[in-house]
Short mmCIF file of C-alpha atoms and ligand atoms in Angstrom, two decimals:
data_model
loop_
_atom_site.label_atom_id
_atom_site.label_comp_id
_atom_site.label_asym_id
_atom_site.label_seq_id
_atom_site.Cartn_x
_atom_site.Cartn_y
_atom_site.Cartn_z
CA UNK A 1 15.43 -6.49 23.21
CA UNK A 2 11.74 -7.69 23.65
CA UNK A 3 9.47 -6.26 21.25
CA UNK A 4 7.20 -4.46 23.81
CA UNK A 5 10.34 -2.66 25.32
CA UNK A 6 11.01 -1.47 21.81
CA UNK A 7 7.66 -0.02 21.62
CA UNK A 8 7.50 1.49 24.75
CA UNK A 9 11.09 2.24 25.81
CA UNK A 10 11.52 2.45 29.80
CA UNK A 11 12.41 6.00 30.99
CA UNK A 12 12.74 7.60 34.26
CA UNK A 13 9.94 10.09 33.43
CA UNK A 14 7.68 8.64 35.78
CA UNK A 15 10.12 8.52 38.70
CA UNK A 16 10.86 12.00 37.96
CA UNK A 17 7.10 12.91 38.43
CA UNK A 18 6.68 11.07 41.43
CA UNK A 19 9.73 12.24 43.00
CA UNK A 20 8.37 16.00 42.63
CA UNK A 21 5.03 14.90 43.57
CA UNK A 22 5.72 16.83 46.80
CA UNK A 23 5.91 19.98 45.08
CA UNK A 24 2.08 20.78 44.46
CA UNK A 25 0.70 20.66 47.86
CA UNK A 26 3.64 22.95 49.00
CA UNK A 27 3.00 25.68 46.20
CA UNK A 28 -0.56 25.79 46.98
CA UNK A 29 0.33 26.11 50.63
CA UNK A 30 2.81 28.98 49.67
CA UNK A 31 0.14 30.75 47.54
CA UNK A 32 -2.63 30.47 50.38
CA UNK A 33 0.01 31.73 53.01
CA UNK A 34 0.78 34.75 50.82
CA UNK A 35 -3.05 35.44 49.87
CA UNK A 36 -1.90 34.82 46.07
CA UNK A 37 -5.41 33.31 45.74
CA UNK A 38 -7.39 35.83 47.40
CA UNK A 39 -6.39 38.58 45.45
CA UNK A 40 -6.78 36.89 42.25
CA UNK A 41 -10.26 36.26 43.02
CA UNK A 42 -10.85 39.78 43.06
CA UNK A 43 -9.98 39.45 39.09
CA UNK A 44 -7.23 38.38 36.64
CA UNK A 45 -3.96 40.17 37.10
CA UNK A 46 -0.29 40.39 36.09
CA UNK A 47 2.81 39.13 37.96
CA UNK A 48 3.77 42.86 38.96
CA UNK A 49 0.01 43.36 40.13
CA UNK A 50 -0.10 40.18 42.30
CA UNK A 51 3.29 41.35 43.83
CA UNK A 52 2.09 44.58 44.63
CA UNK A 53 -1.48 43.72 46.00
CA UNK A 54 0.17 40.65 47.88
CA UNK A 55 3.52 42.61 49.36
CA UNK A 56 5.38 39.31 48.05
CA UNK A 57 8.70 39.61 46.44
CA UNK A 58 8.34 39.91 42.47
CA UNK A 59 11.04 37.12 42.10
CA UNK A 60 8.95 34.85 44.52
CA UNK A 61 5.57 35.48 42.62
CA UNK A 62 7.01 35.23 39.21
CA UNK A 63 8.32 31.57 39.99
CA UNK A 64 5.34 30.19 42.21
CA UNK A 65 2.63 31.61 39.79
CA UNK A 66 4.03 30.59 36.43
CA UNK A 67 4.64 27.03 37.96
CA UNK A 68 0.86 26.91 39.67
CA UNK A 69 -0.09 28.04 35.94
CA UNK A 70 1.66 25.18 34.25
CA UNK A 71 -0.05 22.55 36.71
CA UNK A 72 -3.50 24.09 35.93
CA UNK A 73 -4.27 25.61 39.34
CA UNK A 74 -4.14 29.03 37.82
CA UNK A 75 -5.05 30.13 34.01
CA UNK A 76 -3.22 32.30 31.96
CA UNK A 77 -4.20 34.85 29.46
CA UNK A 78 -1.67 37.00 27.97
CA UNK A 79 0.16 38.59 30.82
CA UNK A 80 -2.70 38.02 33.17
CA UNK A 81 -3.39 35.38 35.74
CA UNK A 82 -6.46 34.02 37.22
CA UNK A 83 -7.98 30.94 39.44
CA UNK A 84 -9.55 27.61 38.07
CA UNK A 85 -13.21 27.36 39.46
CA UNK A 86 -11.98 24.68 42.38
CA UNK A 87 -9.38 26.91 43.58
CA UNK A 88 -11.59 29.85 43.91
CA UNK A 89 -14.14 27.51 45.56
CA UNK A 90 -11.92 26.05 48.27
CA UNK A 91 -8.82 28.00 48.16
CA UNK A 92 -9.65 31.35 48.75
CA UNK A 93 -9.70 32.68 52.49
CA UNK A 94 -13.18 33.49 53.80
CA UNK A 95 -15.17 31.49 51.55
CA UNK A 96 -17.56 28.93 53.28
CA UNK A 97 -15.90 26.11 51.37
CA UNK A 98 -12.30 27.37 52.20
CA UNK A 99 -9.82 24.32 52.61
CA UNK A 100 -6.56 26.13 53.19
CA UNK A 101 -6.36 24.94 56.94
CA UNK A 102 -6.13 21.13 55.57
CA UNK A 103 -3.00 22.38 53.83
CA UNK A 104 -1.58 23.98 56.94
CA UNK A 105 -2.51 20.90 58.86
CA UNK A 106 -0.45 18.72 56.25
CA UNK A 107 2.45 20.96 56.11
CA UNK A 108 2.99 21.28 59.69
CA UNK A 109 1.63 18.30 61.42
CA UNK A 110 1.80 15.64 58.80
CA UNK A 111 4.87 16.17 56.75
CA UNK A 112 7.26 16.25 59.56
CA UNK A 113 6.53 12.74 60.52
CA UNK A 114 6.31 11.27 57.02
CA UNK A 115 9.87 12.44 56.44
CA UNK A 116 10.73 9.96 58.63
CA UNK A 117 8.55 7.04 57.07
CA UNK A 118 11.33 4.81 56.33
CA UNK A 119 11.72 4.11 60.16
CA UNK A 120 8.10 3.51 60.50
CA UNK A 121 8.07 0.92 57.58
CA UNK A 122 11.18 -0.76 59.22
CA UNK A 123 9.89 -1.02 62.64
CA UNK A 124 5.84 -1.03 62.05
CA UNK A 125 5.67 1.49 64.76
CA UNK A 126 4.61 5.01 64.51
CA UNK A 127 6.67 8.18 64.24
CA UNK A 128 3.87 10.11 66.20
CA UNK A 129 1.32 7.94 67.88
CA UNK A 130 -1.73 10.66 67.87
CA UNK A 131 -4.08 7.82 69.25
CA UNK A 132 -2.78 8.18 72.45
CA UNK A 133 -4.47 11.25 74.37
CA UNK A 134 -1.09 12.66 75.58
CA UNK A 135 -0.21 13.54 71.96
CA UNK A 136 -3.42 13.18 70.25
CA UNK A 137 -5.51 16.18 72.27
CA UNK A 138 -3.05 18.53 71.14
CA UNK A 139 -2.54 17.30 67.50
CA UNK A 140 -6.37 16.89 67.00
CA UNK A 141 -7.42 20.29 68.80
CA UNK A 142 -4.97 22.03 66.39
CA UNK A 143 -6.84 21.08 63.04
CA UNK A 144 -10.37 19.53 63.61
CA UNK A 145 -11.81 22.84 62.76
CA UNK A 146 -9.74 23.08 59.76
CA UNK A 147 -11.75 19.78 58.38
CA UNK A 148 -14.82 20.81 59.51
CA UNK A 149 -15.66 22.28 55.61
CA UNK A 150 -14.64 19.00 54.14
CA UNK A 151 -17.16 17.13 56.04
CA UNK A 152 -19.93 19.74 56.29
CA UNK A 153 -21.59 18.71 52.73
CA UNK A 154 -21.88 14.94 53.70
CA UNK A 155 -22.90 15.63 57.31
CA UNK A 156 -25.86 17.79 55.68
CA UNK A 157 -26.57 14.88 53.44
CA UNK A 158 -26.45 12.42 56.53
CA UNK A 159 -28.67 14.82 58.51
CA UNK A 160 -31.70 14.51 55.91
CA UNK A 161 -31.34 10.64 55.74
CA UNK A 162 -31.40 10.69 59.67
CA UNK A 163 -34.52 13.35 59.50
CA UNK A 164 -36.26 10.65 57.30
CA UNK A 165 -35.35 7.82 59.67
CA UNK A 166 -36.64 9.78 62.64
CA UNK A 167 -40.09 10.55 60.81
CA UNK A 168 -40.41 6.98 59.75
CA UNK A 169 -39.84 5.66 63.41
CA UNK A 170 -42.11 8.35 64.93
CA UNK A 171 -39.22 10.13 67.04
CA UNK A 172 -40.94 13.53 67.40
CA UNK A 173 -40.28 14.85 70.74
CA UNK A 174 -36.48 14.40 71.31
CA UNK A 175 -33.45 12.61 69.34
CA UNK A 176 -30.34 11.77 70.94
CA UNK A 177 -27.51 12.03 68.83
CA UNK A 178 -23.92 10.42 69.95
CA UNK A 179 -21.32 12.35 68.10
CA UNK A 180 -18.23 9.93 68.92
CA UNK A 181 -14.81 11.47 68.41
CA UNK A 182 -16.67 14.38 67.51
CA UNK A 183 -13.61 16.94 66.92
CA UNK A 184 -15.43 20.04 65.57
CA UNK A 185 -18.74 18.23 65.94
CA UNK A 186 -19.67 18.44 62.45
CA UNK A 187 -21.76 15.55 62.22
CA UNK A 188 -23.74 15.64 65.20
CA UNK A 189 -24.31 19.46 64.78
CA UNK A 190 -25.44 19.13 61.22
CA UNK A 191 -28.01 16.81 62.53
CA UNK A 192 -28.89 19.27 65.37
CA UNK A 193 -29.24 22.07 62.61
CA UNK A 194 -31.57 19.78 60.52
CA UNK A 195 -33.75 18.62 63.34
CA UNK A 196 -34.93 20.94 66.32
CA UNK A 197 -35.71 18.08 68.45
CA UNK A 198 -32.16 16.61 68.40
CA UNK A 199 -29.63 17.05 71.17
CA UNK A 200 -25.94 16.11 70.69
CA UNK A 201 -23.66 14.32 72.95
CA UNK A 202 -20.05 14.65 71.93
CA UNK A 203 -17.54 12.49 73.04
CA UNK A 204 -13.96 13.40 72.70
CA UNK A 205 -10.86 13.98 74.75
CA UNK A 206 -10.89 16.84 77.35
CA UNK A 207 -8.34 18.78 75.21
CA UNK A 208 -10.74 18.83 72.20
CA UNK A 209 -13.89 19.25 73.35
CA UNK A 210 -13.46 22.97 73.99
CA UNK A 211 -13.35 23.03 69.91
CA UNK A 212 -16.71 21.20 69.84
CA UNK A 213 -18.19 23.71 72.27
CA UNK A 214 -16.88 26.69 69.94
CA UNK A 215 -18.17 25.65 66.97
CA UNK A 216 -21.55 24.89 68.71
CA UNK A 217 -21.62 28.32 70.22
CA UNK A 218 -20.77 29.66 66.51
CA UNK A 219 -23.87 27.78 65.06
CA UNK A 220 -25.96 28.86 68.06
CA UNK A 221 -26.52 25.32 69.10
CA UNK A 222 -24.64 25.40 72.36
CA UNK A 223 -27.61 24.69 74.65
CA UNK A 224 -28.19 21.69 72.59
CA UNK A 225 -24.66 19.88 73.25
CA UNK A 226 -23.46 18.23 75.79
CA UNK A 227 -20.09 16.53 76.05
CA UNK A 228 -18.42 13.50 77.90
CA UNK A 229 -14.79 13.74 78.03
CA UNK A 230 -12.29 10.71 77.81
CA UNK A 231 -11.21 8.06 75.96
CA UNK A 232 -14.03 6.38 73.54
CA UNK A 233 -13.61 3.02 74.97
CA UNK A 234 -13.51 3.80 78.64
CA UNK A 235 -16.29 6.79 78.58
CA UNK A 236 -19.44 6.11 79.99
CA UNK A 237 -21.78 6.92 77.02
CA UNK A 238 -25.21 6.17 78.89
CA UNK A 239 -27.99 4.84 76.72
CA UNK A 240 -30.93 5.77 74.72
CA UNK A 241 -29.48 7.21 71.50
CA UNK A 242 -31.39 7.48 68.32
CA UNK A 243 -28.43 8.06 66.11
CA UNK A 244 -24.84 7.66 66.53
CA UNK A 245 -21.93 9.19 64.38
CA UNK A 246 -18.46 7.85 64.25
CA UNK A 247 -16.57 10.36 61.82
CA UNK A 248 -12.89 9.56 60.68
CA UNK A 249 -12.39 7.55 63.89
CA UNK A 250 -11.99 3.87 63.02
CA UNK A 251 -8.94 4.27 60.95
CA UNK A 252 -6.81 5.59 63.98
CA UNK A 253 -8.23 2.99 66.31
CA UNK A 254 -7.35 -0.15 64.30
CA UNK A 255 -9.32 -3.18 63.92
CA UNK A 256 -9.82 -4.55 67.57
CA UNK A 257 -10.53 -1.31 69.24
CA UNK A 258 -12.85 -0.34 66.19
CA UNK A 259 -14.93 -3.56 66.61
CA UNK A 260 -15.11 -2.97 70.47
CA UNK A 261 -16.42 0.40 69.96
CA UNK A 262 -19.01 -0.74 67.32
CA UNK A 263 -20.26 -3.19 70.12
CA UNK A 264 -20.50 -0.46 72.83
CA UNK A 265 -22.25 2.08 70.23
CA UNK A 266 -24.85 -0.82 69.62
CA UNK A 267 -25.47 -1.38 73.35
CA UNK A 268 -25.94 2.48 73.87
CA UNK A 269 -28.14 2.72 71.14
CA UNK A 270 -32.02 2.64 71.55
CA UNK A 271 -33.76 0.02 69.69
CA UNK A 272 -34.29 1.10 66.17
CA UNK A 273 -31.45 3.43 66.26
CA UNK A 274 -28.92 4.19 63.49
CA UNK A 275 -24.98 4.19 63.43
CA UNK A 276 -23.48 6.15 60.70
CA UNK A 277 -19.81 5.43 60.09
CA UNK A 278 -17.68 7.90 57.72
CA UNK A 279 -14.26 6.36 56.60
CA UNK A 280 -11.96 6.43 53.74
CA UNK A 281 -12.32 2.76 52.29
CA UNK A 282 -10.25 0.82 50.13
CA UNK A 283 -11.84 -1.91 47.60
CA UNK A 284 -12.25 -5.54 49.18
CA UNK A 285 -9.04 -6.77 47.62
CA UNK A 286 -6.98 -3.44 48.33
CA UNK A 287 -5.89 -2.79 44.98
CA UNK A 288 -7.16 0.98 45.13
CA UNK A 289 -8.21 3.64 45.11
CA UNK A 290 -5.12 5.06 45.56
CA UNK A 291 -5.94 7.57 48.18
CA UNK A 292 -7.41 4.98 50.89
CA UNK A 293 -4.18 3.10 50.83
CA UNK A 294 -2.12 6.02 51.10
CA UNK A 295 -4.18 6.88 54.12
CA UNK A 296 -3.49 3.60 55.46
CA UNK A 297 0.32 4.63 55.26
CA UNK A 298 -0.57 7.89 57.15
CA UNK A 299 -2.00 5.52 59.95
CA UNK A 300 1.24 3.40 60.09
CA UNK A 301 3.12 6.80 60.40
CA UNK A 302 0.57 8.30 62.98
CA UNK A 303 -0.87 5.40 64.97
CA UNK A 304 -0.23 2.05 66.80
CA UNK A 305 -2.70 0.18 65.05
CA UNK A 306 -4.64 2.55 62.65
CA UNK A 307 -5.37 1.19 59.32
CA UNK A 308 -8.10 1.92 56.49
CA UNK A 309 -11.06 -0.50 56.08
CA UNK A 310 -13.02 -1.88 53.16
CA UNK A 311 -16.72 -1.36 53.23
CA UNK A 312 -16.97 -5.17 53.23
CA UNK A 313 -14.97 -5.47 56.31
CA UNK A 314 -17.06 -3.00 58.07
CA UNK A 315 -20.47 -4.47 57.15
CA UNK A 316 -19.02 -7.71 58.54
CA UNK A 317 -18.27 -6.31 61.81
CA UNK A 318 -21.50 -4.66 61.74
CA UNK A 319 -23.57 -7.75 60.96
CA UNK A 320 -21.56 -9.84 63.45
CA UNK A 321 -22.55 -7.33 66.43
CA UNK A 322 -26.54 -7.77 65.58
CA UNK A 323 -26.89 -4.29 63.06
CA UNK A 324 -29.11 -4.72 60.06
CA UNK A 325 -30.20 -2.80 57.13
CA UNK A 326 -26.47 -2.14 56.47
CA UNK A 327 -26.18 0.11 53.48
CA UNK A 328 -24.14 2.99 52.11
CA UNK A 329 -25.01 6.46 51.53
CA UNK A 330 -23.99 8.80 48.54
CA UNK A 331 -22.53 11.93 49.97
CA UNK A 332 -20.51 14.48 48.32
CA UNK A 333 -17.22 13.71 50.35
CA UNK A 334 -14.11 11.47 49.87
CA UNK A 335 -15.44 9.52 52.60
CA UNK A 336 -18.37 7.27 51.96
CA UNK A 337 -20.84 6.61 55.06
CA UNK A 338 -22.05 3.36 56.17
CA UNK A 339 -25.40 3.27 57.74
CA UNK A 340 -26.78 0.42 59.94
CA UNK A 341 -29.76 0.20 62.24
CA UNK A 342 -30.18 -1.86 65.46
CA UNK A 343 -33.16 -3.76 65.39
CA UNK A 344 -36.40 -2.81 67.20
CA UNK A 345 -36.20 -5.96 69.09
CA UNK A 346 -32.24 -6.62 69.81
C1 SAM B 401 -10.00 12.81 62.50
S1 SAM B 401 -10.72 13.55 63.90
C2 SAM B 401 -12.38 13.79 63.44
C3 SAM B 401 -13.07 14.56 64.02
C4 SAM B 401 -14.85 14.66 63.56
N1 SAM B 401 -15.44 13.49 63.73
C5 SAM B 401 -14.80 14.80 61.88
O1 SAM B 401 -14.91 13.89 61.14
O2 SAM B 401 -14.11 15.58 61.40
C6 SAM B 401 -10.63 12.45 65.13
C7 SAM B 401 -11.10 12.80 66.61
O3 SAM B 401 -11.24 11.63 67.30
C8 SAM B 401 -10.82 12.13 68.66
N2 SAM B 401 -9.91 10.90 69.13
C9 SAM B 401 -9.17 9.89 68.69
N3 SAM B 401 -9.01 9.14 69.68
C10 SAM B 401 -9.96 9.23 70.27
C11 SAM B 401 -9.78 8.45 71.78
N4 SAM B 401 -9.27 7.23 71.81
N5 SAM B 401 -10.88 8.90 72.55
C12 SAM B 401 -11.68 10.03 72.25
N6 SAM B 401 -11.36 10.92 71.28
C13 SAM B 401 -10.39 10.16 70.28
C14 SAM B 401 -9.61 13.21 68.33
O4 SAM B 401 -9.33 14.04 69.51
C15 SAM B 401 -10.43 13.94 67.23
O5 SAM B 401 -11.19 14.89 67.78
#
């Protein structure tokens, strides 16, 4: 036996952990659905108190709550359980940062397709091609509002950068914002909240724009939103935009369509106009981080040509088209933002 194997014997421990890695998100979902985090946010409780406050079965509560405590989601002091701070901030319904809708999306829309992942790997074809309008409009309209909170802090950070750019460019009267693949409109509407002179044009499929409008109404911004309905490569964007946002769209388009889209955005921007791209990005040699690479697997399962792209890949595409001042922006989110500017004399 080699010396290293004697020192570190090979065990199935890691495989056991990986095999059961499906359990934590399902347990979180079960806790959100049964309002266990909601009642614990009111204060620490015993198992019996949790069962009584939620109406869930004592047997179910005991199994779930003890397991959630064992993975650190709940804290345990004597017979009472309480919430870890991140669970209190993001998985209690009615809190401004609530992300439970994302779990709902994962469980109902993503998992059923991932179960068939061996087929996607064998054929290289998606299980459920959400990049096609017929499937995609229903798919996205069901969850784009659920991912609003995920991007909102980043969108607010971007809005500040845009405000500085507009000031430097002396765009005081009207700022035209093109929000491509708008979904909830989180990116464009955050800019409109920050800049009273901004008007947002949101592009998305006709099955999804009612959600964009609904969010704009909720934010009192309906009179500063227009929509263009249709495929992002077919629709006529018009021109003269000062800012264009592409939030989480390049990954489902794949390289060829993404590059066409970026060129189309370049043409639609006014000289000096800015593009902002939010994407899950692996590093240049695709050796990590794990999440963007697992998201590329998601694109295999859900799209015809989708993928995740490194920042240097996207920088190369932008530079080739003629964008300058290409730079990342630090934002409080899992998806970094890449900014670039159309030269004033393009
Ligand atoms: C992942 S969501 C992102 C929504 C929003 N930008 C965000 O960051 O939260 C992708 C959006 O792109 C839209 N979309 C995807 N493919 C499209 C296409 N070919 N034409 C028009 N809209 C498309 C979907 O309807 C959905 O609203």
